[in-house]
Amino acid sequence: MLAKRIIPCLDVDNGRVVKGVRFVDIRDAGDPVEIARRYDAEGADELAFLDITASHEDRETMVHVVEQVAGEVFIPLTVGGGIRTLDDIRRMLNAGADKVSINTAAVFDPEFVKAAAERFGSQCIVVAIDAKQVAADPPRWEIFTHGGRKPTGLEAIAWAKRMVDYGAGEILLTSMDRDGTRVGFDLGLTRAISDAVSVPVIASGGVGALRHLAEGVREGRADAVLAASIFHFAEHTVREAKEFMAAQGIEVRL
Amino acid sequence: MVVTSDGDEILDADRVVFPGVGAIRDCMRALKRLRLEPVVRTAATHKPFLGICLGMQALLQESEENGGTACLGLIPGRVRRFQEPLLDPRGQPLKVPHMGWNRVHPQRDHPLWEGIATDRWFYFVHSYYAVADEPRWVAATTDYPGAFTSALASGNIFAVQFHPEKSQADGLRLLANFLHWNPEGGHTRQATVLGSDQ
């Protein structure tokens, strides 16, 4: 049967891998090609690259990073951060990305997701959703932009469904409450979105231990789990994560 | 190896890869617009020919996608959509597209399986799958949750629903096997990938 995927995420700033904790206090973690090669050897199912480069001029650096990685690593690559036009998507796909993730641009112009899916196919359009809990009972999550600072008032479940209607082939769901905290995924949010949409959901934000990955799949019903810091600083290898999940009865590719 | 949408270049090639992602109607329209339909037919009947994903589905007679789309008809059969709700053995709904790594179970010996253990993992991303009329075409199956055809083979055609180019060592091995495959014992030099700039 289809394996649950483990996706290491590399935050890339001007050609270097960094990890932001709640998007501040950025620590340098190394060369993206070298790190991608290591994750591939450890059995990563896919790789996600998030370009957090601030200036538009430096974004060309990311195209070269993708080209280099795609030339050496033969697993699917998703690239996000600053994807705003069909031309941005075309350049990333031509550089060797298999999917692009669209975040802020989808919020400001939902029709962009529709146009992107029609032009390139839903299989390569991932919509990234950054959500924060705004009410506890009943729980309600809303979409935030700008690293969790700007509220949009959009309710997360309805937004996810709308993005799938518009052609998103996958949802990359990040809890902005949990991102960088290492206390585990927001399982309520993950499950609510996963149950609401027909396409795969990647859970993100909050992984600090291997059991969090297993919880994301079993309780959050995620199809894939994304993590950054637990892999970057060699606390755990991807293989250890997979062995842990397999021991929990979760089907993984080993 | 060259990537081309030029008919002469394809007909000159020793072997042809027909990869694809996207929707079948756009694919068939593009083949018509570029006048490549007869070229692909000739290539698929005369040269080692590898169809990947949409490039596999396009070889059948008809697809359910886009409200019913006529395809190349090189393999008798049709292309169906995964029917929701699909449930896993625990009763949880399965997602469509079928996206990620799944096991490929070869159904018979073939030079393209050489060096690849049975039941290995390959990367898939698709919502439709091929159903050949004749079981003899089926080279491999995969479970989601029931068995569907993940590879077809006959004569000089080999076609896979998964993406060998994204399936790490086993995928690269399959591509290498294709480059060395001589279905009729012919001499071969160069491969052509059918495609165009996005």
Coordinates of C-alpha atoms in Angstrom, one line a residue, chain B:
Chain B
M1 CA 19.8 12.2 -25.3
V2 CA 17.7 15.0 -26.6
V3 CA 14.4 16.5 -25.5
T4 CA 12.4 17.4 -28.6
S5 CA 8.9 17.9 -30.1
D6 CA 10.4 17.6 -33.6
G7 CA 8.9 14.7 -35.6
D8 CA 12.0 14.0 -37.7
E9 CA 14.2 14.0 -34.7
I10 CA 11.9 11.4 -33.0
L11 CA 11.8 9.2 -36.1
D12 CA 15.6 9.4 -36.3
A13 CA 16.1 8.3 -32.7
D14 CA 17.1 4.8 -31.7
R15 CA 14.7 4.8 -28.7
V16 CA 12.0 7.0 -27.5
V17 CA 10.8 8.0 -24.0
F18 CA 7.2 9.5 -23.9
P19 CA 7.0 11.1 -20.4
G20 CA 4.1 13.1 -19.2
V21 CA 2.2 14.8 -16.4
G22 CA -0.9 16.9 -16.8
A23 CA -4.3 16.2 -18.4
I24 CA -4.9 13.8 -21.3
R25 CA -7.0 16.2 -23.4
D26 CA -4.2 18.8 -23.5
C27 CA -1.7 16.0 -24.2
M28 CA -3.7 14.7 -27.2
R29 CA -4.4 18.2 -28.5
A30 CA -0.6 19.0 -28.3
L31 CA 0.2 15.8 -30.2
K32 CA -2.3 16.8 -32.9
R33 CA -1.2 20.4 -33.1
L34 CA 2.5 19.4 -33.4
R35 CA 1.5 16.7 -35.9
L36 CA 3.1 14.1 -33.7
E37 CA 0.3 11.5 -33.5
P38 CA 1.6 9.5 -36.5
V39 CA 5.2 10.0 -35.3
V40 CA 4.4 8.5 -31.9
R41 CA 2.5 5.6 -33.5
T42 CA 5.5 4.8 -35.7
A43 CA 8.0 5.2 -32.9
A44 CA 5.9 3.0 -30.6
T45 CA 5.7 0.2 -33.2
H46 CA 9.3 0.4 -34.4
K47 CA 11.6 1.4 -31.6
P48 CA 12.2 0.6 -28.0
F49 CA 9.5 2.9 -26.5
L50 CA 9.0 3.9 -22.8
G51 CA 5.8 5.6 -21.8
I52 CA 5.7 7.2 -18.4
C53 CA 2.6 8.3 -16.4
L54 CA 0.4 10.2 -18.9
G55 CA 2.7 8.8 -21.6
M56 CA 1.4 5.4 -20.6
Q57 CA -2.2 6.4 -20.4
A58 CA -2.1 8.0 -23.9
L59 CA -1.2 4.6 -25.4
L60 CA -4.6 3.2 -24.6
Q61 CA -7.8 3.6 -26.7
E62 CA -9.7 6.0 -24.5
S63 CA -9.5 7.8 -21.2
E64 CA -12.3 8.8 -18.8
E65 CA -10.5 12.0 -18.1
N66 CA -11.9 15.4 -19.3
G67 CA -15.3 13.8 -20.0
G68 CA -13.9 11.0 -22.3
T69 CA -10.9 11.5 -24.5
A70 CA -9.8 9.4 -27.4
C71 CA -6.2 8.3 -27.1
L72 CA -3.6 6.7 -29.4
G73 CA -5.1 3.2 -29.3
L74 CA -1.8 1.4 -29.4
I75 CA -2.8 -0.8 -26.5
P76 CA -6.4 -2.2 -26.4
G77 CA -8.1 -0.9 -23.3
R78 CA -9.1 2.2 -21.5
V79 CA -8.1 4.6 -18.7
R80 CA -10.2 4.8 -15.6
R81 CA -10.4 7.1 -12.6
F82 CA -9.9 5.8 -9.0
Q83 CA -13.5 5.6 -7.8
E84 CA -14.0 7.4 -4.5
P85 CA -14.6 6.6 -1.7
L86 CA -11.5 4.4 -1.6
L87 CA -11.0 2.9 1.8
D88 CA -7.8 1.5 3.3
P89 CA -7.8 -1.8 5.3
R90 CA -8.6 0.3 8.5
G91 CA -11.6 1.9 6.8
Q92 CA -10.0 5.3 6.4
P93 CA -10.6 7.1 3.2
L94 CA -7.7 7.1 0.7
K95 CA -6.8 10.3 -1.1
V96 CA -6.9 10.9 -4.9
P97 CA -4.5 11.6 -6.5
H98 CA -2.6 8.5 -5.5
M99 CA 0.5 10.4 -4.6
G100 CA 3.7 9.0 -3.1
W101 CA 5.7 5.8 -2.9
N102 CA 4.0 2.4 -3.4
R103 CA 5.2 -1.1 -4.1
V104 CA 5.4 -2.4 -7.7
H105 CA 4.7 -6.1 -8.1
P106 CA 6.1 -7.4 -11.4
Q107 CA 3.7 -9.9 -13.0
R108 CA 6.3 -11.4 -15.4
D109 CA 9.9 -11.4 -16.4
H110 CA 11.1 -8.6 -18.5
P111 CA 14.5 -7.1 -19.4
L112 CA 13.4 -3.8 -17.8
W113 CA 13.0 -5.5 -14.4
E114 CA 16.5 -6.8 -14.4
G115 CA 18.3 -6.1 -11.1
I116 CA 15.2 -4.7 -9.5
A117 CA 13.9 -6.9 -6.7
T118 CA 10.2 -7.7 -6.7
D119 CA 7.8 -5.5 -4.7
R120 CA 10.2 -2.5 -4.6
W121 CA 9.0 1.1 -4.0
F122 CA 8.4 3.6 -6.9
Y123 CA 7.0 7.1 -6.8
F124 CA 3.5 7.7 -8.2
V125 CA 1.3 10.7 -8.8
H126 CA -1.9 10.1 -10.7
S127 CA -5.7 9.9 -10.5
Y128 CA -6.3 7.7 -13.5
Y129 CA -4.9 4.2 -14.3
A130 CA -4.8 2.0 -17.4
V131 CA -7.0 -1.1 -17.8
A132 CA -5.7 -3.2 -20.7
D133 CA -8.2 -5.5 -22.3
E134 CA -5.8 -8.4 -22.4
P135 CA -4.0 -9.6 -19.2
R136 CA -0.9 -10.5 -21.3
W137 CA -0.1 -6.8 -21.5
V138 CA 0.2 -6.4 -17.7
A139 CA 3.8 -6.2 -16.6
A140 CA 3.2 -5.1 -13.0
T141 CA 0.5 -4.3 -10.6
T142 CA 0.2 -2.0 -7.5
D143 CA -2.4 -1.9 -4.7
Y144 CA -4.5 1.1 -4.0
P145 CA -6.4 -0.5 -2.3
G146 CA -7.2 -3.0 -5.0
A147 CA -4.6 -4.0 -7.6
F148 CA -4.3 -1.7 -10.6
T149 CA -1.9 -2.0 -13.6
S150 CA 1.3 -0.1 -12.9
A151 CA 3.2 -1.3 -15.9
L152 CA 2.3 -2.6 -19.4
A153 CA 4.6 -4.3 -21.8
S154 CA 4.3 -5.8 -25.3
G155 CA 6.9 -6.0 -28.1
N156 CA 9.0 -2.9 -28.1
I157 CA 6.6 -0.9 -25.8
F158 CA 7.1 -0.7 -22.1
A159 CA 4.9 1.7 -20.1
V160 CA 4.8 2.6 -16.4
Q161 CA 2.4 4.6 -14.3
F162 CA 5.1 5.5 -11.8
H163 CA 7.9 7.9 -12.3
P164 CA 11.3 6.0 -12.6
E165 CA 13.0 9.4 -12.8
K166 CA 11.8 10.2 -9.3
S167 CA 12.2 6.7 -7.8
Q168 CA 15.8 6.8 -6.6
A169 CA 18.1 3.8 -7.3
D170 CA 15.5 1.4 -8.6
G171 CA 14.0 4.0 -10.9
L172 CA 17.5 4.8 -12.3
R173 CA 18.1 1.1 -12.8
L174 CA 14.9 0.8 -14.8
L175 CA 15.9 3.7 -17.0
A176 CA 19.4 2.1 -17.5
N177 CA 17.7 -1.2 -18.4
F178 CA 15.6 0.7 -21.0
L179 CA 18.8 2.2 -22.6
H180 CA 20.3 -1.3 -23.0
W181 CA 17.1 -3.0 -24.0
N182 CA 17.0 -4.4 -27.6
P183 CA 13.5 -6.0 -28.1
E184 CA 14.4 -7.1 -31.6
G185 CA 18.1 -7.4 -31.1
G186 CA 18.8 -4.2 -33.0
H187 CA 21.8 -1.9 -32.6
T188 CA 21.0 1.3 -30.8
R189 CA 22.9 4.5 -30.2
Q190 CA 20.8 7.4 -29.0
A191 CA 17.6 8.1 -27.0
T192 CA 15.1 10.8 -27.6
V193 CA 12.7 12.2 -25.0
L194 CA 9.5 13.5 -26.4
G195 CA 8.7 16.8 -24.9
S196 CA 8.7 20.6 -25.1
D197 CA 9.7 23.5 -22.9
Q198 CA 7.0 24.3 -20.4

